[in-house]
Amino acid sequence: ITTEKIKETKARIEALGGIFEIEQKREFVASESLKTQEPDFWNDPEKAEKILKNITAEKKWIVEFDILLSKYEEIELVYEFF
């Protein structure tokens, strides 16, 4: 493994973040989560359930991407020490 390969991997991970629209998903989750705090959120249970399902689905993408990014950072750190 070389420094160049590590930088290449980082660029690929960042590209994946763009391809899978991770930042947009984060914004979506943040805005939809605000809706769940509104007092009348449960007035329409079907709509509320749909919003919660959408939040959960988007969070899965975010969590998996963050795990990938975290693993990359661990590899980068280990490489720096060796």
GROMACS .gro file of C-alpha atoms in nm:
model
   82
    1ILE     CA    1   0.000   0.000   0.000
    2THR     CA    2   0.131   0.342  -0.094
    3THR     CA    3   0.033   0.694   0.001
    4GLU     CA    4  -0.092   0.739  -0.353
    5LYS     CA    5  -0.323   0.436  -0.323
    6ILE     CA    6  -0.461   0.571   0.004
    7LYS     CA    7  -0.530   0.910  -0.155
    8GLU     CA    8  -0.691   0.733  -0.451
    9THR     CA    9  -0.915   0.539  -0.215
   10LYS     CA   10  -1.020   0.858  -0.040
   11ALA     CA   11  -1.112   1.015  -0.372
   12ARG     CA   12  -1.320   0.709  -0.458
   13ILE     CA   13  -1.501   0.720  -0.126
   14GLU     CA   14  -1.572   1.091  -0.172
   15ALA     CA   15  -1.702   1.015  -0.521
   16LEU     CA   16  -1.932   0.751  -0.377
   17GLY     CA   17  -2.066   1.010  -0.135
   18GLY     CA   18  -2.160   1.221  -0.434
   19ILE     CA   19  -2.299   0.936  -0.639
   20PHE     CA   20  -2.520   0.821  -0.353
   21GLU     CA   21  -2.604   1.183  -0.262
   22ILE     CA   22  -2.508   1.138   0.101
   23GLU     CA   23  -2.513   1.510   0.187
   24GLN     CA   24  -2.859   1.547   0.034
   25LYS     CA   25  -2.971   1.246   0.234
   26ARG     CA   26  -2.836   1.410   0.552
   27GLU     CA   27  -3.029   1.728   0.473
   28PHE     CA   28  -3.343   1.528   0.396
   29VAL     CA   29  -3.322   1.338   0.726
   30ALA     CA   30  -3.265   1.661   0.917
   31SER     CA   31  -3.564   1.837   0.760
   32GLU     CA   32  -3.795   1.536   0.784
   33SER     CA   33  -3.692   1.479   1.145
   34LEU     CA   34  -3.808   1.831   1.226
   35LYS     CA   35  -4.152   1.737   1.097
   36THR     CA   36  -4.170   1.454   1.349
   37GLN     CA   37  -4.140   1.708   1.630
   38GLU     CA   38  -4.446   1.904   1.521
   39PRO     CA   39  -4.741   1.871   1.761
   40ASP     CA   40  -4.979   1.754   1.488
   41PHE     CA   41  -4.738   1.497   1.341
   42TRP     CA   42  -4.950   1.197   1.439
   43ASN     CA   43  -5.279   1.352   1.327
   44ASP     CA   44  -5.238   1.161   1.001
   45PRO     CA   45  -5.085   0.826   1.109
   46GLU     CA   46  -5.034   0.699   0.752
   47LYS     CA   47  -4.845   1.010   0.652
   48ALA     CA   48  -4.643   0.998   0.975
   49GLU     CA   49  -4.552   0.636   0.915
   50LYS     CA   50  -4.444   0.711   0.558
   51ILE     CA   51  -4.222   0.995   0.678
   52LEU     CA   52  -4.063   0.771   0.942
   53LYS     CA   53  -4.001   0.494   0.688
   54ASN     CA   54  -3.836   0.742   0.452
   55ILE     CA   55  -3.616   0.872   0.732
   56THR     CA   56  -3.515   0.518   0.827
   57ALA     CA   57  -3.434   0.426   0.467
   58GLU     CA   58  -3.216   0.732   0.415
   59LYS     CA   59  -3.044   0.686   0.751
   60LYS     CA   60  -2.934   0.338   0.645
   61TRP     CA   61  -2.743   0.487   0.350
   62ILE     CA   62  -2.587   0.751   0.575
   63VAL     CA   63  -2.483   0.504   0.844
   64GLU     CA   64  -2.325   0.265   0.594
   65PHE     CA   65  -2.137   0.548   0.424
   66ASP     CA   66  -2.015   0.677   0.761
   67ILE     CA   67  -1.892   0.328   0.850
   68LEU     CA   68  -1.701   0.313   0.522
   69LEU     CA   69  -1.550   0.655   0.585
   70SER     CA   70  -1.456   0.558   0.939
   71LYS     CA   71  -1.284   0.241   0.820
   72TYR     CA   72  -1.090   0.442   0.565
   73GLU     CA   73  -0.979   0.686   0.835
   74GLU     CA   74  -0.863   0.394   1.051
   75ILE     CA   75  -0.657   0.256   0.763
   76GLU     CA   76  -0.511   0.599   0.695
   77LEU     CA   77  -0.413   0.636   1.060
   78VAL     CA   78  -0.256   0.292   1.078
   79TYR     CA   79  -0.058   0.364   0.761
   80GLU     CA   80   0.075   0.689   0.910
   81PHE     CA   81   0.211   0.502   1.211
   82PHE     CA   82   0.395   0.245   1.001
   0.00000   0.00000   0.00000
